Short mmCIF file of C-alpha atoms in Angstrom, two decimals:
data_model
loop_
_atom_site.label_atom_id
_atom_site.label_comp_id
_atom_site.label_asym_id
_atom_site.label_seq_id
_atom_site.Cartn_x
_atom_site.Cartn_y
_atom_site.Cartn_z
CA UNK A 12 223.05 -130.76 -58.70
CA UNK A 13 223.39 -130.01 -55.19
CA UNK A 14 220.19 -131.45 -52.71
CA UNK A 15 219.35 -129.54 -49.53
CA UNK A 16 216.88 -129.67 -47.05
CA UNK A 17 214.73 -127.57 -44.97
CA UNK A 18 212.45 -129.03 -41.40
CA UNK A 19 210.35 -126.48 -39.39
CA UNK A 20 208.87 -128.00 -36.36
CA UNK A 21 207.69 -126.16 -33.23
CA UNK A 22 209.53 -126.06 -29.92
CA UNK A 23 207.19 -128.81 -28.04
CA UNK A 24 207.25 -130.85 -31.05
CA UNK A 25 209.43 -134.00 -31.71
CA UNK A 26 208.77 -135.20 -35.47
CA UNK A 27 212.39 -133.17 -36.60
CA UNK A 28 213.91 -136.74 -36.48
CA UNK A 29 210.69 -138.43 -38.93
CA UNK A 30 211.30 -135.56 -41.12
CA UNK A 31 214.96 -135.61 -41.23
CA UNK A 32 214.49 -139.37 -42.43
CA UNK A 33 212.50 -138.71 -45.24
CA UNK A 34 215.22 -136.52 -46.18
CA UNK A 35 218.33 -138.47 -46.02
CA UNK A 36 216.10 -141.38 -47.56
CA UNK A 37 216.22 -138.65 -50.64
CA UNK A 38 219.91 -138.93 -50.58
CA UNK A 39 221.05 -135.50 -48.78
CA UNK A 40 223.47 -135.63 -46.79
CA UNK A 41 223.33 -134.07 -43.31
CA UNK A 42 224.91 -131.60 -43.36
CA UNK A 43 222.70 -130.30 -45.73
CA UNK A 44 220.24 -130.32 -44.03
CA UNK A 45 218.86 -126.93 -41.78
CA UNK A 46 216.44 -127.07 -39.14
CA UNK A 47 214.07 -124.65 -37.09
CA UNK A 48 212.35 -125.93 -33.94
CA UNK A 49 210.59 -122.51 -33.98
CA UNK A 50 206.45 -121.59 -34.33
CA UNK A 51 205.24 -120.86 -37.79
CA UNK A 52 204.30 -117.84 -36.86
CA UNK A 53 208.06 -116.55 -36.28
CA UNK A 54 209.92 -114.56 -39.10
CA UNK A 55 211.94 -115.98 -41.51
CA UNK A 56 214.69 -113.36 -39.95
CA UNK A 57 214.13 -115.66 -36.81
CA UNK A 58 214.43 -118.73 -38.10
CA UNK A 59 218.69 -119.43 -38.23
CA UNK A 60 218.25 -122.67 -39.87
CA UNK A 61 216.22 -121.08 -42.59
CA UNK A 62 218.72 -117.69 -42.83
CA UNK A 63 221.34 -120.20 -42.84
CA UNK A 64 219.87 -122.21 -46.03
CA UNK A 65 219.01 -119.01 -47.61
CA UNK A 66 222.83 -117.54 -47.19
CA UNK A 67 223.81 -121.10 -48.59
CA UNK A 68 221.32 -120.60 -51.43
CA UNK A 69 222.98 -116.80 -51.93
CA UNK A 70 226.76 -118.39 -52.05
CA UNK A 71 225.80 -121.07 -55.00
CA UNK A 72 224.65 -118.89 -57.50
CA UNK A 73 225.47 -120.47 -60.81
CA UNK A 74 224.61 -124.33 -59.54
CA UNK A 75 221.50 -125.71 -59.85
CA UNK A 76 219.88 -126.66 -56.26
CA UNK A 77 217.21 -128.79 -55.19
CA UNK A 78 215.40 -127.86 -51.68
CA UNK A 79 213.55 -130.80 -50.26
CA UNK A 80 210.75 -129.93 -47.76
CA UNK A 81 208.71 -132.00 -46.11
CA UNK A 82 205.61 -130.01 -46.80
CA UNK A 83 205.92 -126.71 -48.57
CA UNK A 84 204.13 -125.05 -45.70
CA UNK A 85 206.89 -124.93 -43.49
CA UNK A 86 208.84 -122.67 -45.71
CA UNK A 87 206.17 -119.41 -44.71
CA UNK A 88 203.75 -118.19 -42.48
CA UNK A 89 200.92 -117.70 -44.26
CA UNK A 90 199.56 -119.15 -47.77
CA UNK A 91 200.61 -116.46 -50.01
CA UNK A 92 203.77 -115.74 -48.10
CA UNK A 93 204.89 -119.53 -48.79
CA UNK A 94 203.95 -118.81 -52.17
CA UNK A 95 205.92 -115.70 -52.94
CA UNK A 96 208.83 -117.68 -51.09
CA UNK A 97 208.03 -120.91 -53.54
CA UNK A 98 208.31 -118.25 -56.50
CA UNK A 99 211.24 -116.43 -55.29
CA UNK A 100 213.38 -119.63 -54.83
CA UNK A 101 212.24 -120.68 -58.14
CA UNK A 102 213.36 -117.35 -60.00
CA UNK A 103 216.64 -117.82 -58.47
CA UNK A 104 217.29 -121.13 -59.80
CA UNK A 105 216.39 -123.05 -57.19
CA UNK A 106 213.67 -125.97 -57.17
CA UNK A 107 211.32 -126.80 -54.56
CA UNK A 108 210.64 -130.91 -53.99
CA UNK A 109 207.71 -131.27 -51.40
CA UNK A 110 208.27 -135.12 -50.08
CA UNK A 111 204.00 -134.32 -49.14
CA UNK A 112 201.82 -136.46 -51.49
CA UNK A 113 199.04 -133.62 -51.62
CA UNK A 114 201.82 -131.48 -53.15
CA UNK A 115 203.21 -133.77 -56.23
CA UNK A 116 203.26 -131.24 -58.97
CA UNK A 117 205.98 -130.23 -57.07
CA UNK A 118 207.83 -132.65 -58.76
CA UNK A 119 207.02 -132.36 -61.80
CA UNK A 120 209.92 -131.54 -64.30
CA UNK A 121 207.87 -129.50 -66.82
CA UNK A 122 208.93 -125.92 -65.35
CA UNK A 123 206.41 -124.11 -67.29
CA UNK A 124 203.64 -126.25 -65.88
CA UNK A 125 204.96 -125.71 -61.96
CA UNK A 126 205.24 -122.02 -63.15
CA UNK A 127 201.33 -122.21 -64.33
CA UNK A 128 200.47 -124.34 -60.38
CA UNK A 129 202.11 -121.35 -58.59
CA UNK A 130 200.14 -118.93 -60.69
CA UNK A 131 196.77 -120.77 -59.91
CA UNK A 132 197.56 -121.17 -56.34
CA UNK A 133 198.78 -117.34 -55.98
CA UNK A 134 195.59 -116.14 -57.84
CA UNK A 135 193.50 -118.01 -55.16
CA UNK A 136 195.22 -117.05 -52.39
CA UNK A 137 194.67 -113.09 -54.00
CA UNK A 138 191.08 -113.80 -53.83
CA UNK A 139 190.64 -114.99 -50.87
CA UNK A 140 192.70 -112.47 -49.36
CA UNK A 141 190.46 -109.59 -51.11
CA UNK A 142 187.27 -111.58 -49.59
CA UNK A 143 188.29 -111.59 -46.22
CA UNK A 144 189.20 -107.28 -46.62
CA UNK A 145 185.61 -107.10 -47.70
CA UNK A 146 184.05 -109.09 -45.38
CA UNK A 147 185.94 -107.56 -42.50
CA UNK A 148 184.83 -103.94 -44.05
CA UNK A 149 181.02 -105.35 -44.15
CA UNK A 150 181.18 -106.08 -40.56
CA UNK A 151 182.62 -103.12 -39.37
CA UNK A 152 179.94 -101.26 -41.58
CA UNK A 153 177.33 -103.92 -40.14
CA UNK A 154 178.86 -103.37 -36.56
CA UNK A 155 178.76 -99.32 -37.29
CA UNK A 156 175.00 -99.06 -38.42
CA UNK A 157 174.03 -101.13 -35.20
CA UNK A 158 176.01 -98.55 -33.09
CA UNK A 159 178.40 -100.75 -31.66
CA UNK A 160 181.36 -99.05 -30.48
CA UNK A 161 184.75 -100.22 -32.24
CA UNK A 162 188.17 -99.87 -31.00
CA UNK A 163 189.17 -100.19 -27.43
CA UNK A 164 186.79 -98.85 -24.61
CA UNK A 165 187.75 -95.30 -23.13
CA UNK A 166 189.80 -95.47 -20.08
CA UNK A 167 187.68 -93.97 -16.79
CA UNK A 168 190.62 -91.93 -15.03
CA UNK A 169 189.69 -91.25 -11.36
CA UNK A 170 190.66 -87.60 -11.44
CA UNK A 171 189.34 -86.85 -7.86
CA UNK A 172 191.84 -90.23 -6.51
CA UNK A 173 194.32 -88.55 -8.85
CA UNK A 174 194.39 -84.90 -7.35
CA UNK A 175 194.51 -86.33 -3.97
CA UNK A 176 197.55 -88.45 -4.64
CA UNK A 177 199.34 -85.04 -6.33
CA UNK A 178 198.17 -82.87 -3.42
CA UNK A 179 200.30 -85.46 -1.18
CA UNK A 180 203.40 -84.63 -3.58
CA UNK A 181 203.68 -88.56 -4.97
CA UNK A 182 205.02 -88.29 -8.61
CA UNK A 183 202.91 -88.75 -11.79
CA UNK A 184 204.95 -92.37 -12.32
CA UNK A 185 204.05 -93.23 -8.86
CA UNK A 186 200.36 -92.45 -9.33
CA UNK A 187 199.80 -94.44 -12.97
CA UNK A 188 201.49 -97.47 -10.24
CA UNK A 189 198.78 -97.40 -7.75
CA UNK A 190 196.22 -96.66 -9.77
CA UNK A 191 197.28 -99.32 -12.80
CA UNK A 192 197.04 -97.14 -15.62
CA UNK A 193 199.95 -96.75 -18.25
CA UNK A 194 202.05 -93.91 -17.44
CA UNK A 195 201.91 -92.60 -21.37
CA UNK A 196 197.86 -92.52 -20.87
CA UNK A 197 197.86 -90.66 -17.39
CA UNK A 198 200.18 -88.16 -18.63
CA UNK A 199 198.40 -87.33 -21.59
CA UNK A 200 195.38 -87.40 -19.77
CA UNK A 201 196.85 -85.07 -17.38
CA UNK A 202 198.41 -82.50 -19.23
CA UNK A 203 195.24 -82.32 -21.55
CA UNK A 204 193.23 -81.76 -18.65
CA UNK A 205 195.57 -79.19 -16.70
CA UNK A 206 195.70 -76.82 -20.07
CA UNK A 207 191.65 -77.00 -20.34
CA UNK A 208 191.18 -75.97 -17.02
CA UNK A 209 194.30 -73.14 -17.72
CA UNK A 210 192.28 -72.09 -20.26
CA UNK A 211 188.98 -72.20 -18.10
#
């Protein structure tokens, strides 16, 4: 059985090295071993330690592995997408060890009884993503009914400051400069305005 390991830490943190200790104390070696000092919010696509495992993972196919982690959480993003990644690895023949005491059935050997955790923990995290889609859709109803406005405000555009500036010849670019407004909103602005008054 082969044993690798996996640390995610942010940039500003420093804990790689307590983390990398708890894995050679599991008997990896270091080499096996792939680290990210990135955010959690980052891609796995971003993350070369993790691409790196993964491609490792990809070029082993018929041995069994064993990833070690300290937590399970720093394999994803979110919940379910450490979940689906949890599965995934799984499927493939790979095993996930959390060193994290919360996360001890983990370890467990019974496969059909991890299989059953994941299922559990994948159903809640389902439900609580369809409970936060209807809440948000019961605010914005909520929000709607007491005629607040969603989405962003509409932009004022000074059309008298505007005309001036093109009567002096300065460019449309030039003008969304002074004025701070993005160029892509001034000329739309602009050339809906100049056909209604065509058309006027």
């Amino acid at each position: 059985m082969i044993k690798i390991g996996y640390v995610r830490v942010s940039r500003d943190d420093q804990n790689a090295d307590n983390q990398i200790k708890l894995l050679l104390d599991e008997r990896l070696s270091r080499e096996n071993i792939y680290v990210d000092h990135i955010s959690g919010i980052s891609t796995m696509q971003d993350r070369e330690g993790f691409s790196r495992m993964i491609q490792f993972i990809r070029d082993h196919p018929n041995e069994p592995i064993t990833l070690y982690v300290f937590e399970i959480s720093r394999l994803g993003r979110s919940f379910l997408d450490t979940l689906n990644m949890v599965r995934s690895l799984e499927e493939s023949g790979t095993r996930v060890w959390s060193l994290s005491p919360a996360e001890s059935w983990s370890r467990i050997d019974d496969k059909k009884l991890r299989d059953l955790m994941l299922s559990i923990f994948s159903w809640v995290a389902d439900r609580e993503r369809e409970n936060l889609i209807e809440r948000t859709k019961l605010g914005i109803a909520r929000a709607k009914a007491e005629g607040v406005v969603l989405g962003r405000p509409k932009r004022t555009i000074p059309w008298k400051r505007v005309r001036e500036l093109q009567e002096k010849k300065i460019p449309l670019a030039a003008i969304s400069r002074i004025l701070d407004i993005p160029y892509t909103t001034l000329y739309r602005h602009n050339s809906n305005k100049e056909k209604k008054e065509n058309s006027d």
